Coordinates of C-alpha atoms and ligand atoms in Angstrom, one line a residue:
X194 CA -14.9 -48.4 -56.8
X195 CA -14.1 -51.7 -56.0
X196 CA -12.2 -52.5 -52.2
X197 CA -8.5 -51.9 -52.5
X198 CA -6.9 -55.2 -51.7
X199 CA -3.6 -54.0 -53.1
X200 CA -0.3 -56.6 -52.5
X201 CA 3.2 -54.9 -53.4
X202 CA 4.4 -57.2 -55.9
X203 CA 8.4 -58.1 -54.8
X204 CA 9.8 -60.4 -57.2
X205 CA 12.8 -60.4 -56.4
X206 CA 13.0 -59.6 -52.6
X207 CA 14.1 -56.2 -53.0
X208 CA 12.9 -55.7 -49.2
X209 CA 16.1 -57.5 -48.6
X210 CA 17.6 -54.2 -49.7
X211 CA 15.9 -51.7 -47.2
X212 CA 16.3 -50.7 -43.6
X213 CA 13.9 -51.3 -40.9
X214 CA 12.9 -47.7 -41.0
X215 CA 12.9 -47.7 -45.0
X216 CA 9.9 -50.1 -44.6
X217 CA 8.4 -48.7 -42.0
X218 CA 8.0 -45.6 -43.8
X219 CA 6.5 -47.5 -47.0
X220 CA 4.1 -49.4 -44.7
X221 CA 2.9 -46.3 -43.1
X222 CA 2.0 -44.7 -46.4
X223 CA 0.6 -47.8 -48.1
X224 CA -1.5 -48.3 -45.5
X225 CA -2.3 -44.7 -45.6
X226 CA -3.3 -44.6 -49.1
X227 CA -5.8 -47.6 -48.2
X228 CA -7.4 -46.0 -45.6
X229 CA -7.9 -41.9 -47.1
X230 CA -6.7 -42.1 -50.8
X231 CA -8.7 -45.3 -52.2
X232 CA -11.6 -44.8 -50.9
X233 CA -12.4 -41.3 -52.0
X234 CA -10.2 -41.0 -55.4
X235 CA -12.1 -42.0 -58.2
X236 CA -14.7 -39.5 -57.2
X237 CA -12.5 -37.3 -57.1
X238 CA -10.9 -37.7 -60.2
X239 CA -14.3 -37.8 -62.1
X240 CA -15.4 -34.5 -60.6
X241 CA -11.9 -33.0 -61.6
X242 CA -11.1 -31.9 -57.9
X243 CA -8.4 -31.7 -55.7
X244 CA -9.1 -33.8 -52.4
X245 CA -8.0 -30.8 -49.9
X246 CA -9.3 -33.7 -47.2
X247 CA -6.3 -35.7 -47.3
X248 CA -3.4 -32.6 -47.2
X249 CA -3.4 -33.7 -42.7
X250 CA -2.8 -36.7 -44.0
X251 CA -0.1 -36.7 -46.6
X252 CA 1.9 -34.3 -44.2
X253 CA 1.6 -36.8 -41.3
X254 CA 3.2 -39.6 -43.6
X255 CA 6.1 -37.3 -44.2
X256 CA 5.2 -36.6 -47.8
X257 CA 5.6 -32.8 -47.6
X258 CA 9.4 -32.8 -47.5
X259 CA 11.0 -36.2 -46.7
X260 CA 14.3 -35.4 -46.6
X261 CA 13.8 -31.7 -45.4
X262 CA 15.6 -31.5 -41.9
X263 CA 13.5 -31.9 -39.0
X264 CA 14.3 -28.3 -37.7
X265 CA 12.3 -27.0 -40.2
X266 CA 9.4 -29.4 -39.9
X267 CA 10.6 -31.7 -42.5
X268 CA 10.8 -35.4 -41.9
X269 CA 14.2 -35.6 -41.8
X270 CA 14.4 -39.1 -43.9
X271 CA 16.8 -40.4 -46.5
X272 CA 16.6 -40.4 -50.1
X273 CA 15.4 -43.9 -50.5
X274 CA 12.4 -43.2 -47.8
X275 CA 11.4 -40.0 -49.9
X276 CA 11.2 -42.5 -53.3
X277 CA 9.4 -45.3 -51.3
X278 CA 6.7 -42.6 -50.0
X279 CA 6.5 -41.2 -53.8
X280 CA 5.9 -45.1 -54.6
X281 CA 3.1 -45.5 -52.6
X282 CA 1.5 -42.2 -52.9
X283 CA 1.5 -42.8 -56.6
X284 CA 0.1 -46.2 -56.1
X285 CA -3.1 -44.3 -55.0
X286 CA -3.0 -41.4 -57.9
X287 CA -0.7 -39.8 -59.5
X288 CA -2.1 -36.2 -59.4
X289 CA -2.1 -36.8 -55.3
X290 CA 2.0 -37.2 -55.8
X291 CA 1.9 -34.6 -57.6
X292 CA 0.8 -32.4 -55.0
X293 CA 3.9 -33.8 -52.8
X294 CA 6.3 -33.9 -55.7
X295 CA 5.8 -29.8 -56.3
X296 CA 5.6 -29.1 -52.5
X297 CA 8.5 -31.3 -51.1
X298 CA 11.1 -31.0 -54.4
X299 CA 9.8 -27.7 -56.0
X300 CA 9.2 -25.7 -53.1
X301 CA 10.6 -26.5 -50.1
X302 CA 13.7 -28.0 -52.2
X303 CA 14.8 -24.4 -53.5
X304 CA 13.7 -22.3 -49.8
X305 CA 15.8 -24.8 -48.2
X306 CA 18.9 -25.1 -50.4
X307 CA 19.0 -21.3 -52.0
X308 CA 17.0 -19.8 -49.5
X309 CA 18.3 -17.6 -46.5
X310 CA 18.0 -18.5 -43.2
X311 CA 14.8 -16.4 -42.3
X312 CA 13.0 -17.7 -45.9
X313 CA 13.9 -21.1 -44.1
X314 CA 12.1 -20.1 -41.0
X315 CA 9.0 -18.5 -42.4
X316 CA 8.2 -20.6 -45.0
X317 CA 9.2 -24.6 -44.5
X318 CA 7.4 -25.7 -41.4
X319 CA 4.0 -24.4 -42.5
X320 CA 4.8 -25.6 -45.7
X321 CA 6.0 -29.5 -44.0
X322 CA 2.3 -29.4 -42.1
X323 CA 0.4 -28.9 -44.9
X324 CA -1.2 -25.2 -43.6
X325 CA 0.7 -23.8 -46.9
X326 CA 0.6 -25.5 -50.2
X327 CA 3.0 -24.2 -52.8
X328 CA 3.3 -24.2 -56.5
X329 CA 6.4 -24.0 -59.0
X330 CA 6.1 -21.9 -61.4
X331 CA 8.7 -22.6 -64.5
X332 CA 6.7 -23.3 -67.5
X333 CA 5.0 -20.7 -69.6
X334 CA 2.4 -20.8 -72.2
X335 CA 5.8 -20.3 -74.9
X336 CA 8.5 -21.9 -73.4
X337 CA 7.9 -26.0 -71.6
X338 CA 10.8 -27.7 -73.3
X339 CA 13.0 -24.6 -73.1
X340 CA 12.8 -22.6 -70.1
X341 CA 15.3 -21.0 -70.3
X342 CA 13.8 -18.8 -73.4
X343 CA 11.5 -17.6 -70.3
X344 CA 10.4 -13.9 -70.8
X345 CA 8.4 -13.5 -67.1
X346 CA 10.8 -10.9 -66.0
X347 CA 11.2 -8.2 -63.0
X348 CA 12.4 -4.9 -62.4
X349 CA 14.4 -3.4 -59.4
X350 CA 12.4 -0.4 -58.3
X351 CA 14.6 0.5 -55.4
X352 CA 12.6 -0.9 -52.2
X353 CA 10.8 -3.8 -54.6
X354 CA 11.0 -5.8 -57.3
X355 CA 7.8 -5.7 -60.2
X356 CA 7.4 -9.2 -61.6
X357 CA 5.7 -9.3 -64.9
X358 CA 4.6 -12.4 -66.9
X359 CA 2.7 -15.6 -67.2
X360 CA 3.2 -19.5 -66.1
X361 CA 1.2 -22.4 -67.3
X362 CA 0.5 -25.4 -66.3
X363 CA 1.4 -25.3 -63.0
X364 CA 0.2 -27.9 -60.7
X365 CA -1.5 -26.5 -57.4
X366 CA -2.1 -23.0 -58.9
X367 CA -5.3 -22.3 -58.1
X368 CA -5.1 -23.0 -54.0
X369 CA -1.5 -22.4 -53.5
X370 CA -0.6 -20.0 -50.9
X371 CA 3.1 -19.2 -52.2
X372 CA 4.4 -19.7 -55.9
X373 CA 8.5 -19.9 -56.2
X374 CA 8.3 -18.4 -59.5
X375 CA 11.2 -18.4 -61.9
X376 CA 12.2 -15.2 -63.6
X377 CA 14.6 -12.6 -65.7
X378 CA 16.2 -9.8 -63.9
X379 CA 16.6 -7.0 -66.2
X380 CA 20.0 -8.7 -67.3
X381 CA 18.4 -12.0 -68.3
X382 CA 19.6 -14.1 -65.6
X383 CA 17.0 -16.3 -63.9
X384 CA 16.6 -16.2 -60.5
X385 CA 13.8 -17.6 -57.7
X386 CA 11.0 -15.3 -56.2
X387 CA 8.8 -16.5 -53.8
X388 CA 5.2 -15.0 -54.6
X389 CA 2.5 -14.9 -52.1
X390 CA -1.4 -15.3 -52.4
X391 CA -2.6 -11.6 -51.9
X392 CA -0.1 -9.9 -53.7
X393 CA -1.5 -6.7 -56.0
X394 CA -1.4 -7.9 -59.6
X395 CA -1.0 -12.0 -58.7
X396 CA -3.9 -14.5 -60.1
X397 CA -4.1 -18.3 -60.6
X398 CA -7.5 -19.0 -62.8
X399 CA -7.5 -22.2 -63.3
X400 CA -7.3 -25.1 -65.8
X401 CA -10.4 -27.2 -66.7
X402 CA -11.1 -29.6 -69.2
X403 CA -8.4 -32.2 -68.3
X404 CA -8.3 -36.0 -69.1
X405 CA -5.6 -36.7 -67.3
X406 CA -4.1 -35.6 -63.5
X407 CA -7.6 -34.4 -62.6
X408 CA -7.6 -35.0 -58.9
X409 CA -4.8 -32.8 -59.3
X410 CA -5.4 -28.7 -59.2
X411 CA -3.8 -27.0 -62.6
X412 CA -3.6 -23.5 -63.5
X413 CA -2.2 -20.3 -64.2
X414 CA 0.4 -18.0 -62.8
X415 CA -0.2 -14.2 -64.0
X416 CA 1.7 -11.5 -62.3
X417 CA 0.6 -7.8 -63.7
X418 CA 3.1 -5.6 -62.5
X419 CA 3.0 -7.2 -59.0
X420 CA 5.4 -6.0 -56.4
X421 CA 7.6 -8.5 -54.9
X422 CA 9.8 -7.8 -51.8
X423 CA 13.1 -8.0 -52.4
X424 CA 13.7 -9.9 -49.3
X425 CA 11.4 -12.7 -51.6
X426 CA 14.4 -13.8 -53.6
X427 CA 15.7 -16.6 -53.3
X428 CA 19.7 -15.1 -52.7
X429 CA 21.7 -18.5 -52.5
X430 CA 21.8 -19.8 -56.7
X431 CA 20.4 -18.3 -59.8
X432 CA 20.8 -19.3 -63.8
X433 CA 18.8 -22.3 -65.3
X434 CA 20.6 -24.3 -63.3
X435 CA 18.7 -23.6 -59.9
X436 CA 15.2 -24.8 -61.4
X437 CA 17.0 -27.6 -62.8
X438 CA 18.3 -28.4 -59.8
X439 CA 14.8 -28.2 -58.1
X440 CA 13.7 -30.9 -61.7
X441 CA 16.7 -33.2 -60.3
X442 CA 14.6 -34.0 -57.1
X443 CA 11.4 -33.9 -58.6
X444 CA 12.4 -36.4 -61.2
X445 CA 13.8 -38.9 -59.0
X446 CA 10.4 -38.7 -57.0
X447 CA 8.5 -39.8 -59.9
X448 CA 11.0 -42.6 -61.2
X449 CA 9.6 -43.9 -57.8
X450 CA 6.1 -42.9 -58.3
X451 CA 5.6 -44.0 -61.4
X452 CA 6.7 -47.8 -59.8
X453 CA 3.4 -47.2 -57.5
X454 CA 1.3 -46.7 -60.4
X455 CA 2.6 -49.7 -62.6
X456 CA 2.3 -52.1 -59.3
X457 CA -1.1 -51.2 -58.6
X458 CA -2.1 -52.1 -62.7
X459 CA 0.1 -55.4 -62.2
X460 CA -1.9 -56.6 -59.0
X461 CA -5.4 -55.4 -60.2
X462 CA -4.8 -57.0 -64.0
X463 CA -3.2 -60.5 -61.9
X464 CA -6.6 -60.7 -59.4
X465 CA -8.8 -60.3 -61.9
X466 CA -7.0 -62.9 -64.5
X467 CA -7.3 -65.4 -61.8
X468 CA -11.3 -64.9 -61.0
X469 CA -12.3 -63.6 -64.7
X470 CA -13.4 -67.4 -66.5
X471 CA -13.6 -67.1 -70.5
X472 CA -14.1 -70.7 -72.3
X473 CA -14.1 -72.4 -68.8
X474 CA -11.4 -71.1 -67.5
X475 CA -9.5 -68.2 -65.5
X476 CA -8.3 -65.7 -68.4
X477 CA -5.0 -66.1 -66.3
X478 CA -4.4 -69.4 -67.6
X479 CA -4.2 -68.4 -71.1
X480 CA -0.9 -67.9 -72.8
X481 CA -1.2 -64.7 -74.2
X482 CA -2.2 -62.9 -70.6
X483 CA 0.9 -64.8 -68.6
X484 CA 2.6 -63.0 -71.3
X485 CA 1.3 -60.0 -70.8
X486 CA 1.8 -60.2 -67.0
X487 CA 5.6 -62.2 -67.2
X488 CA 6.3 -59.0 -68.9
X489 CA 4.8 -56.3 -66.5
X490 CA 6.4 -58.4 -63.7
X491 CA 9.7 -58.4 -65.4
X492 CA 9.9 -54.7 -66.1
X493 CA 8.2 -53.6 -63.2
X494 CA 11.3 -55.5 -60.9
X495 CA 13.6 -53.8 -63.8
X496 CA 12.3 -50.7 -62.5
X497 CA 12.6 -51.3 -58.9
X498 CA 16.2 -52.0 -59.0
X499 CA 16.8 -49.0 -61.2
X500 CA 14.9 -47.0 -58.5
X501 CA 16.7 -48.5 -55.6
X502 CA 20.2 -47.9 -57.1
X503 CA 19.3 -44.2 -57.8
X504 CA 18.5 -43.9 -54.8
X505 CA 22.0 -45.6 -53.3
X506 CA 24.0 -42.5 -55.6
X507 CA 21.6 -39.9 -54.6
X508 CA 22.1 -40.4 -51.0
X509 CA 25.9 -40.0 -51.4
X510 CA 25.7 -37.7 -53.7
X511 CA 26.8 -39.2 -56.9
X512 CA 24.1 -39.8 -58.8
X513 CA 24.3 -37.4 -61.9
X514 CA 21.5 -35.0 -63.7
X515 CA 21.3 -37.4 -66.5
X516 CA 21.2 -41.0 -64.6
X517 CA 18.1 -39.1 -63.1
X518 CA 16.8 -38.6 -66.4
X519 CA 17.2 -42.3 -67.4
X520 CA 15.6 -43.4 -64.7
X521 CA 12.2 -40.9 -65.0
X522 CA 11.8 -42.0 -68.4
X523 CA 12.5 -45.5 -68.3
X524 CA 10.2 -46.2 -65.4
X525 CA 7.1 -43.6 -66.6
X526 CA 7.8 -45.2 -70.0
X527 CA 7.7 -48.7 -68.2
X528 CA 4.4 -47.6 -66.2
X529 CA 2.4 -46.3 -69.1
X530 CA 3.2 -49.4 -71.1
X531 CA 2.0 -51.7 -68.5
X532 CA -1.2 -49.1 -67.6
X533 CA -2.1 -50.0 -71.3
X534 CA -1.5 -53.8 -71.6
X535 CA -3.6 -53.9 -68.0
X536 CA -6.4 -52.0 -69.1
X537 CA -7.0 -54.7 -72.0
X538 CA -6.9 -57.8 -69.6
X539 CA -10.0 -56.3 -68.0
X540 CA -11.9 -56.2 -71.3
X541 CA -14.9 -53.8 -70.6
X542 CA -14.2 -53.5 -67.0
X543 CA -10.7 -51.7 -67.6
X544 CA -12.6 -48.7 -68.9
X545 CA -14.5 -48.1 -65.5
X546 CA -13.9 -46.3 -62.4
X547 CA -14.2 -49.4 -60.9
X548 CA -10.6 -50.3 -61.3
X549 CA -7.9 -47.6 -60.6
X550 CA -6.1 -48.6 -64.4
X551 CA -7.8 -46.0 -66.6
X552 CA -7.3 -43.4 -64.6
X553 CA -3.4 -44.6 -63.9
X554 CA -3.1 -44.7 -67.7
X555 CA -4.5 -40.9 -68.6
X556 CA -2.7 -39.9 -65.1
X557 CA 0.7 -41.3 -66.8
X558 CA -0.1 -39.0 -69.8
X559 CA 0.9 -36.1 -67.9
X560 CA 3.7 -37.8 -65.9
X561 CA 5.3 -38.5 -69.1
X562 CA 5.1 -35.2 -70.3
X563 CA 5.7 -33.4 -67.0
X564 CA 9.5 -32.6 -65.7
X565 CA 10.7 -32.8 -69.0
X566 CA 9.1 -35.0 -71.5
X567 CA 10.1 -38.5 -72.5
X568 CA 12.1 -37.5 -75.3
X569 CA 13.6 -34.4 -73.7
X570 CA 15.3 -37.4 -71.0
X571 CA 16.5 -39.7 -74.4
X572 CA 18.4 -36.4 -75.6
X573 CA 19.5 -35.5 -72.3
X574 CA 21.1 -39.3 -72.4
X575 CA 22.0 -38.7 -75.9
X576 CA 24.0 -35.3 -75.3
X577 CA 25.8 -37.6 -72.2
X578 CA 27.0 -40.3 -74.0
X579 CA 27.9 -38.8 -77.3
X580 CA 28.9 -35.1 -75.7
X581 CA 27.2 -33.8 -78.6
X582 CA 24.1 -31.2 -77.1
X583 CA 20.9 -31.6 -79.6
X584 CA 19.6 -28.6 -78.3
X585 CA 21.8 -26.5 -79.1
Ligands
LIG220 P1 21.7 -26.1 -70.5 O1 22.5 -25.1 -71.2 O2 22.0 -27.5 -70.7 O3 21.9 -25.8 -68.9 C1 21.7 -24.5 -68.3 C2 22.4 -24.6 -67.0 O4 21.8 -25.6 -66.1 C3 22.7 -26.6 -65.7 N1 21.9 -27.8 -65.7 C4 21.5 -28.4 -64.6 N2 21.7 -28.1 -63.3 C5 21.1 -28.8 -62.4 N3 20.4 -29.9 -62.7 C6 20.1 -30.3 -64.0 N4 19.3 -31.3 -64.2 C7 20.7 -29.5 -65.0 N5 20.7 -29.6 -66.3 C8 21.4 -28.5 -66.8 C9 23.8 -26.6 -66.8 O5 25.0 -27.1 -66.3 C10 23.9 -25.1 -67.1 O6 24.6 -24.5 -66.0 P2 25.6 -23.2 -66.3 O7 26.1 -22.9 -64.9 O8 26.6 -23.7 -67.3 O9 24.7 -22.1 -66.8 O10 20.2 -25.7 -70.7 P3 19.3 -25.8 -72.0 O11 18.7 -24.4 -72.1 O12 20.1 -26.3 -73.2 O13 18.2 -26.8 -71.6 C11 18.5 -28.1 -71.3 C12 17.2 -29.0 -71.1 C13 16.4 -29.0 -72.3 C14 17.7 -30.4 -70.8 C15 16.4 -28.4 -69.9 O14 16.1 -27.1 -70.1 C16 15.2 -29.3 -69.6 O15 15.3 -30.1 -68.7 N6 14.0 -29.1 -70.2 C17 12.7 -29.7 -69.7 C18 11.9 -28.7 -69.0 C19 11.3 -29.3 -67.8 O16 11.6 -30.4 -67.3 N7 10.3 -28.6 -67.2 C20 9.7 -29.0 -66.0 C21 8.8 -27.9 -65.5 S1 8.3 -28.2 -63.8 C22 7.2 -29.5 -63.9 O17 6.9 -30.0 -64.9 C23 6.5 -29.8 -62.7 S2 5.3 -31.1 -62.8 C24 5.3 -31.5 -61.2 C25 4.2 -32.4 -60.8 O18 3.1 -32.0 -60.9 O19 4.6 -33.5 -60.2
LIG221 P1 6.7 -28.5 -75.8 O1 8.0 -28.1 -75.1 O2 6.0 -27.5 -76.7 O3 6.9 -29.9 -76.5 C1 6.0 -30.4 -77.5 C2 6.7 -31.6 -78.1 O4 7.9 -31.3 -78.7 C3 7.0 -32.7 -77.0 O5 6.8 -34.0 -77.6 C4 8.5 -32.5 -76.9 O6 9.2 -33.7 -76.5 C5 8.9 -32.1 -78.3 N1 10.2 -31.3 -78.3 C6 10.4 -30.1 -77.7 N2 11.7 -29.8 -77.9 C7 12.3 -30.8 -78.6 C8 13.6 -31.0 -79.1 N3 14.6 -30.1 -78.8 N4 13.9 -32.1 -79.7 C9 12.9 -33.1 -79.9 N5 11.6 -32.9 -79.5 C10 11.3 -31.8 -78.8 N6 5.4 -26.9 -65.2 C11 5.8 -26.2 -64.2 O7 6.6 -25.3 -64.3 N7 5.3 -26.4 -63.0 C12 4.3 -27.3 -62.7 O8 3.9 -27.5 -61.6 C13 3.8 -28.1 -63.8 N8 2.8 -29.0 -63.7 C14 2.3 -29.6 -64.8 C15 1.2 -30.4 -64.6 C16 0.6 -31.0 -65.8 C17 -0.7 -31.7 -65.6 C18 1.2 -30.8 -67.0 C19 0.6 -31.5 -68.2 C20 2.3 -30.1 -67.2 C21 2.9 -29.4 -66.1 N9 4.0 -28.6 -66.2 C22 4.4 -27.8 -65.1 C23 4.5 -28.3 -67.5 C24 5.4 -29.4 -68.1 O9 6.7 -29.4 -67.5 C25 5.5 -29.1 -69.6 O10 4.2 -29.4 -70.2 C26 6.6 -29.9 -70.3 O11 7.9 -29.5 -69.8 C27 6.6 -29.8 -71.8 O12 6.4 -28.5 -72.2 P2 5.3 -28.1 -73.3 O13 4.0 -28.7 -72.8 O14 5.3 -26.7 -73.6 O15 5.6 -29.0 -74.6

């Protein structure tokens, strides 16, 4: 792969916007991403593994929960530092944020907020060094779109619960230590369980063959009959709404990320326009690729300001369930778009692991299907500008 000479495009001097420590914490992860993620990536990503080298590294840049207080190992950071580190993680890959999105929003998130105050304890500090990864277990092989037609269930049995049931397509599966896994009670009401490796009855095979996210660890979560302490549930929210919640975070991550992953297209497909001569000159020069980039540029600093604002309301806790949803699908939308028009300016080179677009563009694939796909977030606008609920 070629050297990553990466410069954050700024068009319109939206470092203006952020605090000292707001770009301190993007500078320590960009150049973080040079130094561990671009060099070894691609490889990676064409063997289909997980790079288990760089988990010291993500937690020493804050990326396993950002905004996590620091008395439970978190980093203690605002809303706007958590999206700029989701930025430039995803800058490097998207199956690395990944990793950070489901430990930081769908793992520590719900320990921390529905959690008691021993599951606080035990679980977030060795989850905020990296010694635990977790996985987030909502999805299963008949319900994505609809969770809440889950059927994974458990039973009170008096000193245990007995979780039964099957997840899919969950990211980290198959080296997770703990699973928050989502589940009926025998009244139907969802509530969290945290499942450990080890447990009787608990497996994560996992899921091979992927174009897409494959320096990113899929699989399975299957629980035959396994017994869960009770003191495992999560006691502070249950119904839909808790791993909704959890999405809320998660989702404003990846509005962020999916920035990273459009900038790094933008500044790859601008070098090489400048040094790539057709007909005597720089392909830059020709119309129809200023188009292409005046466009990318345009909607990437679209994007950015939709980001930043986002992450004004969530700090003060205004920003609603559905502005979160416009802004995961605009800027994913806006990401895989540009992914595609990059890739062509290379020509022949764009298919090659020696630019990072390819594997941006089958990495969005998943991003924009993941957390709710893109036209789940148009009907969640939909249902909050008309009041009228298409799923329903
Ligand atoms: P609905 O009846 O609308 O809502 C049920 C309850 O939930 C509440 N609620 C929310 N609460 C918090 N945050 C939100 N975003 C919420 N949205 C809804 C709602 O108020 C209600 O509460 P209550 O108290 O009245 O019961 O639910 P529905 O069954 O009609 O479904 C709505 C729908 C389709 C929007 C929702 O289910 C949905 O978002 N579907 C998409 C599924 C999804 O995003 N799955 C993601 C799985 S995790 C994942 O992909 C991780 S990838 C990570 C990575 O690798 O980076
Ligand atoms: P379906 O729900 O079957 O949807 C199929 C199509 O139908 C989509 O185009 C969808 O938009 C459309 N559709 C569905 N309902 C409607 C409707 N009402 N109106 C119009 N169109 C509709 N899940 C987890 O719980 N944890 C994870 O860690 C996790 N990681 C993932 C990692 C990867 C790489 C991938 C690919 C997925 C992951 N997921 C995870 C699952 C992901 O959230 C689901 O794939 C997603 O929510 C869509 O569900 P589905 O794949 O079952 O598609």
């Amino acid at each position: 792969m070629k050297p990553d000479l990466f410069e954050a495009p700024d068009y319109y001097n939206l470092d203006e916007l952020l605090s000292e420590e707001h770009k301190l914490v993007r500078d320590a992860a960009r150049e973080w991403v040079k130094r561990d993620v671009s060099p070894i990536i691609e490889e990676a990503a064409q063997k289909a593994e997980f790079p288990k080298s760089i988990i010291g590294g993500l937690a020493e840049i804050g990326a396993f929960g950002p905004y996590i207080p620091e008395e439970y190992g978190g980093a203690g950071l605002d809303q706007i530092s958590y999206g700029l580190i989701m930025q430039e993680i995803e800058r490097g890959d998207s199956g690395v944020r990944s990793t950070a999105s489901v430990q930081s929003s769908l793992v520590m998130y719900p320990i921390w907020k529905y959690g008691n105050e021993e599951q606080r304890q035990k679980y977030l500090p060795k989850l905020a060094s990296g010694e635990w990864i977790g996985s987030f277990g909502l999805t299963e092989p008949d319900h994505g779109s609809n969770p809440g037609g889950m059927t994974t269930n458990f039973k009170d049995m008096g000193d245990h619960y007995l979780l039964n049931g099957a997840k899919m397509w969950i990211s980290n599966a198959p080296f997770c230590q703990i699973a928050v896994v989502w589940a009926k009670d025998e009244n139907g009401r969802i509530h969290g369980l945290i499942v450990e490796r080890g447990m009787e009855g608990f497996s994560t095979p996992e899921t091979h063959n992927k174009w897409s996210l494959r320096a990113s660890a899929t699989g399975e979560l299957i629980f035959d009959n396994v017994k869960v302490p009770k003191e495992n549930l999560l006691p502070n929210k249950s119904g839909l709404g808790a791993p909704l919640g959890c999405l809320d975070s998660a989702r404003f991550g990846i509005a962020w990320g999916a920035i990273g992953a459009a900038m790094d297209c933008y500044d790859t497909a601008l070098r090489y326009s400048k040094e790539r001569i057709q007909f005597g000159k720089p392909i830059g020069q020709f119309q129809l690729q200023q188009k292409k980039l005046a466009e990318m540029i345009t909607e990437i600093t679209k994007a950015q300001l939709l980001a930043w604002r986002l992450g004004v309301m969530r700090e003060n806790g205004t920003a609603t369930s559905a502005q979160i949803s416009m802004a995961k699908r605009n800027n994913v939308d806006m990401a895989i778009n540009i992914a595609r028009e990059a890739r062509q300016m290379l020509g022949g080179m764009g298919i090659t692991g020696e630019y990072s677009i390819m594997r941006h563009s089958m990495n969005l694939e998943s991003v924009i299907t993941y957390e709710g796909t893109h036209d789940i977030h148009l009907l969640i606008t939909g249902l909050d500008v008309t009041g009228l609920n298409a799923f329903k």
